[in-house]
Coordinates of C-alpha atoms and ligand atoms in Angstrom, one line a residue:
X1 CA 89.4 109.1 122.6
X2 CA 85.8 108.5 121.5
X3 CA 83.5 110.2 124.1
X4 CA 81.5 106.9 124.4
X5 CA 84.2 105.7 126.6
X6 CA 85.4 108.4 129.0
X7 CA 86.8 106.6 132.0
X8 CA 87.0 108.5 135.3
X9 CA 90.5 108.8 136.5
X10 CA 89.9 107.0 139.8
X11 CA 88.4 104.0 137.9
X12 CA 91.4 103.9 135.6
X13 CA 93.9 104.1 138.6
X14 CA 92.0 101.3 140.4
X15 CA 92.0 99.1 137.3
X16 CA 95.8 99.7 136.8
X17 CA 96.5 98.9 140.5
X18 CA 94.7 95.6 140.1
X19 CA 96.2 94.6 136.8
X20 CA 98.6 92.1 138.3
X21 CA 95.9 90.2 140.1
X22 CA 93.3 90.4 137.3
X23 CA 95.8 90.0 134.5
X24 CA 94.0 92.8 132.5
X25 CA 92.4 96.2 132.8
X26 CA 89.0 95.5 134.3
X27 CA 87.1 98.5 132.9
X28 CA 83.6 98.4 131.6
X29 CA 83.3 99.5 128.0
X30 CA 80.3 101.2 126.5
X31 CA 78.8 98.4 124.2
X32 CA 78.1 101.1 121.5
X33 CA 81.8 101.7 121.0
X34 CA 83.1 100.4 117.6
X35 CA 86.1 98.4 118.9
X36 CA 87.4 97.6 115.4
X37 CA 87.5 101.3 114.5
X38 CA 89.0 102.2 117.9
X39 CA 91.8 99.6 117.5
X40 CA 92.6 100.9 114.0
X41 CA 92.7 104.5 115.3
X42 CA 95.0 103.5 118.2
X43 CA 97.3 101.6 115.8
X44 CA 97.8 104.8 113.8
X45 CA 97.9 107.3 116.7
X46 CA 100.5 105.2 118.6
X47 CA 102.5 103.8 115.7
X48 CA 101.6 100.3 117.1
X49 CA 101.7 97.0 115.3
X50 CA 99.2 94.3 116.2
X51 CA 100.6 90.8 115.9
X52 CA 98.2 87.8 116.4
X53 CA 98.6 84.1 116.5
X54 CA 96.2 81.8 114.5
X55 CA 94.7 80.5 117.8
X56 CA 93.2 83.9 118.6
X57 CA 89.5 84.5 118.2
X58 CA 88.3 85.4 114.7
X59 CA 87.6 89.1 115.5
X60 CA 91.2 89.6 116.8
X61 CA 92.6 87.8 113.7
X62 CA 90.6 90.1 111.5
X63 CA 91.9 93.3 113.1
X64 CA 95.6 92.2 113.2
X65 CA 98.4 93.6 111.0
X66 CA 100.0 90.2 110.9
X67 CA 98.7 86.7 111.7
X68 CA 101.1 83.9 111.9
X69 CA 102.8 80.9 113.5
X70 CA 105.4 81.3 116.2
X71 CA 108.3 81.7 113.8
X72 CA 106.5 84.2 111.6
X73 CA 105.5 86.2 114.7
X74 CA 109.1 86.2 116.1
X75 CA 110.4 87.4 112.8
X76 CA 107.8 90.2 112.6
X77 CA 108.7 91.2 116.1
X78 CA 112.4 91.2 115.2
X79 CA 112.0 93.5 112.2
X80 CA 109.2 95.9 113.1
X81 CA 109.9 99.7 113.3
X82 CA 106.7 100.3 115.3
X83 CA 107.0 102.0 118.7
X84 CA 104.6 99.6 120.3
X85 CA 104.1 95.9 119.7
X86 CA 100.7 94.6 120.7
X87 CA 100.8 90.9 121.0
X88 CA 97.5 89.0 120.7
X89 CA 98.9 85.6 121.8
X90 CA 100.2 84.1 124.9
X91 CA 102.8 85.3 127.4
X92 CA 105.9 83.4 126.0
X93 CA 105.2 85.0 122.6
X94 CA 105.0 88.6 123.9
X95 CA 108.0 87.9 126.1
X96 CA 109.9 86.8 123.0
X97 CA 109.0 90.1 121.3
X98 CA 110.3 92.0 124.4
X99 CA 113.5 90.0 124.4
X100 CA 114.0 91.0 120.8
X101 CA 112.9 94.6 121.4
X102 CA 114.1 95.9 124.8
X103 CA 113.4 99.5 123.8
X104 CA 109.9 99.0 122.6
X105 CA 106.7 98.8 124.6
X106 CA 105.3 95.3 124.3
X107 CA 101.6 94.9 125.4
X108 CA 99.7 91.7 126.1
X109 CA 95.9 92.1 126.5
X110 CA 95.8 89.6 129.4
X111 CA 99.0 88.8 131.4
X112 CA 97.4 85.5 132.5
X113 CA 97.3 84.2 129.0
X114 CA 99.9 81.5 129.7
X115 CA 100.7 78.2 128.2
X116 CA 100.5 74.7 129.7
X117 CA 103.5 73.6 127.8
X118 CA 105.7 76.5 129.0
X119 CA 104.4 75.8 132.6
X120 CA 105.4 72.2 132.3
X121 CA 109.1 73.2 132.5
X122 CA 109.9 75.1 135.7
X123 CA 113.4 76.6 135.3
X124 CA 114.8 75.2 138.6
X125 CA 113.8 71.6 137.8
X126 CA 115.0 71.9 134.2
X127 CA 118.4 73.2 135.5
X128 CA 118.8 70.0 137.6
X129 CA 117.7 67.9 134.6
X130 CA 120.2 69.6 132.3
X131 CA 123.0 69.0 134.9
X132 CA 122.4 65.2 134.6
X133 CA 123.5 65.3 130.9
X134 CA 126.9 66.9 130.6
X135 CA 128.1 67.5 127.1
X136 CA 124.6 67.9 125.7
X137 CA 123.4 71.1 124.1
X138 CA 119.8 72.3 124.7
X139 CA 117.4 72.9 121.9
X140 CA 114.1 74.4 123.3
X141 CA 110.8 74.8 121.6
X142 CA 109.8 78.5 121.7
X143 CA 106.8 77.6 123.9
X144 CA 108.9 78.1 127.1
X145 CA 109.7 80.8 129.6
X146 CA 112.5 83.3 129.3
X147 CA 114.3 81.4 132.1
X148 CA 114.3 78.2 130.1
X149 CA 115.4 80.1 127.0
X150 CA 118.3 81.4 129.0
X151 CA 119.3 77.8 129.8
X152 CA 119.1 76.8 126.1
X153 CA 121.6 77.0 123.2
X154 CA 119.1 77.2 120.4
X155 CA 115.4 77.9 120.2
X156 CA 113.2 76.3 117.6
X157 CA 109.5 76.5 116.5
X158 CA 107.4 73.7 114.9
X159 CA 108.2 75.1 111.4
X160 CA 112.0 75.2 111.7
X161 CA 112.7 72.5 114.3
X162 CA 114.0 69.9 111.7
X163 CA 116.4 72.4 110.1
X164 CA 117.6 73.6 113.5
X165 CA 118.4 70.0 114.6
X166 CA 120.1 69.2 111.3
X167 CA 122.3 72.2 111.8
X168 CA 123.8 70.5 114.8
X169 CA 126.6 67.9 114.1
X170 CA 125.2 64.3 114.2
X171 CA 127.5 63.2 117.0
X172 CA 126.5 66.1 119.3
X173 CA 124.1 64.9 122.0
X174 CA 121.0 67.1 122.4
X175 CA 118.4 67.7 125.1
X176 CA 115.0 68.8 123.7
X177 CA 112.5 70.7 125.8
X178 CA 109.8 71.1 126.8
X179 CA 107.4 69.2 124.4
X180 CA 107.9 65.4 124.5
X181 CA 105.5 64.9 121.6
X182 CA 107.3 67.3 119.3
X183 CA 110.6 65.9 120.5
X184 CA 109.6 62.3 119.8
X185 CA 108.3 63.3 116.4
X186 CA 111.6 65.1 115.6
X187 CA 113.7 62.1 116.9
X188 CA 111.8 59.9 114.3
X189 CA 112.2 62.5 111.5
X190 CA 115.9 63.2 112.0
X191 CA 117.1 59.8 113.3
X192 CA 118.5 61.4 116.4
X193 CA 118.1 60.2 120.0
X194 CA 117.5 63.5 121.8
X195 CA 116.9 63.4 125.5
X196 CA 113.3 64.6 126.0
X197 CA 111.9 66.7 128.8
X198 CA 108.5 65.3 129.8
X199 CA 106.2 68.3 128.9
X200 CA 103.1 68.5 126.7
X201 CA 100.4 70.9 125.5
X202 CA 97.0 70.4 127.1
X203 CA 95.2 71.1 123.9
X204 CA 97.2 68.8 121.6
X205 CA 97.5 65.8 123.9
X206 CA 93.8 65.2 124.3
X207 CA 92.8 64.4 120.7
X208 CA 91.1 61.0 120.6
X209 CA 92.5 58.5 118.1
X210 CA 89.3 56.5 118.5
X211 CA 87.0 59.4 117.7
X212 CA 89.2 60.5 114.8
X213 CA 89.0 57.0 113.4
X214 CA 85.2 57.0 113.6
X215 CA 85.2 60.5 112.0
X216 CA 87.3 59.2 109.1
X217 CA 84.7 56.4 108.6
X218 CA 82.0 59.0 108.2
X219 CA 84.2 61.2 106.0
X220 CA 86.3 58.7 104.0
X221 CA 87.7 61.4 101.7
X222 CA 88.8 63.7 104.5
X223 CA 92.5 64.1 105.1
X224 CA 93.8 64.3 108.7
X225 CA 96.2 67.2 109.2
X226 CA 97.9 67.5 112.6
X227 CA 100.2 69.7 114.6
X228 CA 103.4 68.0 115.8
X229 CA 102.4 68.8 119.4
X230 CA 99.9 65.9 119.1
X231 CA 100.6 62.5 120.5
X232 CA 102.4 59.9 118.3
X233 CA 99.3 57.8 117.8
X234 CA 97.6 60.7 116.1
X235 CA 100.7 61.8 114.1
X236 CA 101.1 58.2 112.8
X237 CA 97.8 58.3 111.0
X238 CA 98.0 61.9 109.8
X239 CA 98.3 62.7 106.1
X240 CA 100.3 65.8 106.9
X241 CA 102.1 67.2 110.0
X242 CA 103.2 70.8 110.3
X243 CA 103.1 74.1 112.2
X244 CA 99.9 76.2 112.0
X245 CA 101.2 78.1 108.9
X246 CA 102.3 74.9 107.2
X247 CA 98.8 73.3 107.9
X248 CA 97.1 76.4 106.5
X249 CA 99.3 76.3 103.3
X250 CA 98.7 72.6 102.9
X251 CA 95.0 73.0 103.3
X252 CA 94.9 75.7 100.6
X253 CA 97.2 74.0 98.1
X254 CA 96.2 70.4 98.5
X255 CA 93.5 68.9 96.2
X256 CA 91.2 67.3 98.8
X257 CA 87.9 68.9 99.7
X258 CA 87.6 67.9 103.3
X259 CA 90.1 67.9 106.3
X260 CA 90.0 66.8 109.9
X261 CA 92.2 69.4 111.7
X262 CA 94.1 68.2 114.8
X263 CA 95.2 71.5 116.3
X264 CA 93.5 74.4 118.1
X265 CA 90.3 75.5 116.5
X266 CA 91.4 79.1 115.9
X267 CA 93.2 78.1 112.7
X268 CA 89.9 77.1 111.1
X269 CA 89.0 80.8 110.7
X270 CA 91.9 81.4 108.2
X271 CA 91.4 78.0 106.6
X272 CA 87.7 78.8 106.0
X273 CA 88.6 82.3 104.7
X274 CA 91.3 81.1 102.4
X275 CA 89.6 78.0 101.1
X276 CA 85.8 78.8 101.4
X277 CA 84.8 75.9 99.2
X278 CA 86.5 73.3 101.4
X279 CA 85.2 71.7 104.6
X280 CA 87.3 71.8 107.8
X281 CA 86.3 69.5 110.7
X282 CA 87.9 70.0 114.1
X283 CA 89.5 66.8 115.4
X284 CA 87.5 65.6 118.5
X285 CA 89.2 65.5 121.9
X286 CA 88.8 62.6 124.4
X287 CA 86.3 64.5 126.6
X288 CA 82.7 65.5 126.1
X289 CA 83.6 68.9 124.6
X290 CA 83.3 69.1 120.8
X291 CA 86.0 71.6 120.2
X292 CA 89.6 72.3 121.1
X293 CA 90.0 75.8 122.3
X294 CA 93.2 76.8 124.1
X295 CA 91.9 78.4 127.3
X296 CA 95.1 80.6 127.5
X297 CA 94.9 81.9 124.0
X298 CA 91.2 82.5 124.4
X299 CA 91.7 84.7 127.5
X300 CA 92.4 87.6 125.1
X301 CA 89.2 89.4 123.8
X302 CA 88.6 92.3 121.6
X303 CA 87.6 94.4 124.7
X304 CA 90.8 93.6 126.5
X305 CA 92.8 94.3 123.3
X306 CA 91.2 97.7 123.0
X307 CA 91.8 98.5 126.6
X308 CA 95.5 97.5 126.6
X309 CA 96.1 99.6 123.5
X310 CA 94.2 102.6 124.8
X311 CA 95.9 102.6 128.3
X312 CA 99.2 100.8 127.3
X313 CA 98.7 98.3 130.1
X314 CA 99.4 95.4 130.8
X315 CA 103.0 95.7 129.6
X316 CA 105.7 93.0 129.4
X317 CA 108.8 94.0 131.5
X318 CA 112.0 92.0 132.0
X319 CA 115.1 91.8 133.9
X320 CA 118.0 92.9 131.5
X321 CA 120.4 90.1 132.5
X322 CA 117.7 87.5 131.9
X323 CA 116.7 89.2 128.6
X324 CA 120.3 89.1 127.3
X325 CA 120.7 85.5 128.2
X326 CA 117.4 84.5 126.5
X327 CA 118.2 86.6 123.4
X328 CA 121.3 84.5 122.4
X329 CA 119.4 81.2 121.5
X330 CA 116.6 83.2 119.8
X331 CA 119.2 85.0 117.6
X332 CA 120.8 81.7 116.8
X333 CA 117.4 80.3 115.7
X334 CA 116.8 83.4 113.5
X335 CA 120.3 83.0 111.9
X336 CA 119.8 79.3 111.1
X337 CA 116.3 80.0 109.8
X338 CA 117.6 82.7 107.5
X339 CA 120.5 80.6 106.3
X340 CA 118.0 77.8 105.5
X341 CA 115.7 80.2 103.6
X342 CA 112.8 79.7 106.0
X343 CA 112.6 83.4 106.7
X344 CA 113.6 86.6 104.8
X345 CA 116.6 88.8 105.7
Ligands
13P1 P1 102.9 77.3 115.8 O1 101.8 78.3 115.4 O2 104.3 77.8 115.7 O3 102.7 76.0 115.0 O4 102.6 76.9 117.3 C1 101.5 76.3 117.8 C2 101.3 76.6 119.2 O5 100.9 75.8 120.0 C3 101.4 77.9 119.7 O6 101.1 78.0 121.0
SF4_2 FE1 100.4 76.5 125.0 FE2 99.1 74.5 123.8 FE3 97.8 76.8 124.2 FE4 99.8 76.6 122.4 S1 97.8 75.6 122.4 S2 99.5 78.3 123.9 S3 101.1 75.1 123.3 S4 98.6 75.4 125.8

C-alpha cells in the first residue's frame, strides 16, 4: 500500500463495522494519493477485473477494464477468470455477477447504489401478481432483485429483449416485469400483448416531450436517440431507440452531427470520446434540473472504488438457494442471446 494512506487498524475496523449502515467504507483518503495508479495497482495485485456501466462518472469509466450495457456486463461477468469482480454499477448488476460467480468475490463500491426500477417490484407483491395469471411465463428485465429473478422464467436486457420475446411461442401468454415503458415498447415491436407490471425508472420517466420539442426547434438537424425505458410519448418521436451500447454505436456510425440523448448523462462521456466532432445534448427532464443523473449510479465515486478494492469491502453475499433459483433465468437469457448471435461463446 502507498504510505500516503496508512489507515490505523481501529479506524478500519470501525469503518467495516459501519459498512451496512453507510453503504461504503467511510475512511478519509489523503488527497495526494493517485487513485488511478492505486486502482491499477490493486487490479494487478489482486487479479481483479473492474466492470463499469456507461452511467458511471467519467473517471470510473476511464479506469475500468470493460464498460458496457447490462448484457455486455453480464457476459463479461460470466466469462471472467479474475479472482475478484469489482462492479462499478448498481446493486442488481453486482448481484447478477455474484449469481453467475458464486466462488468469486464480488465488490460494489457503495451497497446503497440501488435502482428505482428494481425497487418498484417487491417480490411478495409480484408473487401475488403472478398468481393472478396462471399459464403465463415471466420475462423480467435484468433491472430487478434476485428474488424477482427467482420468480422469472427468462431474464432480458434492453439489447436482447425482442429476441428473447421472439424465442417464446406466439400463443404463450407472458408477464413482463418490472418496467411498464420497456414492456409497452416491446408489445408494440413484437405484436404481443404481455401483461405488464407497473414499474418505471425515475431517470427515464421524467424526460419532457415539451422541452424536447422546443430543443428540436432550436436544433432542427439534431436526431433524438432514446432508451426504451423512456415513456411512449418520447419513444414515438425518437429517431432511434436502443440500449446504451446500441445508442452509442448508432451515434458513432450515423451520419448526423447533432443528437439529443434521452438517457442517463453518463453515456455522453463515451459518445464524446468516440465521436469528438459531434454534438450530444442531454434531453431535458420535466423539472428545473438541466441534466439526468441517476442518483443511484452516481453514488459510486473513485474514492469509494479505491477503498472497496483496497479493503475488499463491501462485498455482495447471497443465500445459495436464492442464487441457484435466480441463476436459471439468467442462463436461459445467455443461451438465447448466444443462439441469436448477440453475444459470443
Ligand atoms: P442498458 O445499459 O442495458 O441499456 O441499461 C440501462 C439502465 O438503465 C441500466 O440501469
Ligand atoms: Fe435504475 Fe434507472 Fe438508475 Fe438504471 S438509470 S440504475 S434503471 S434508476
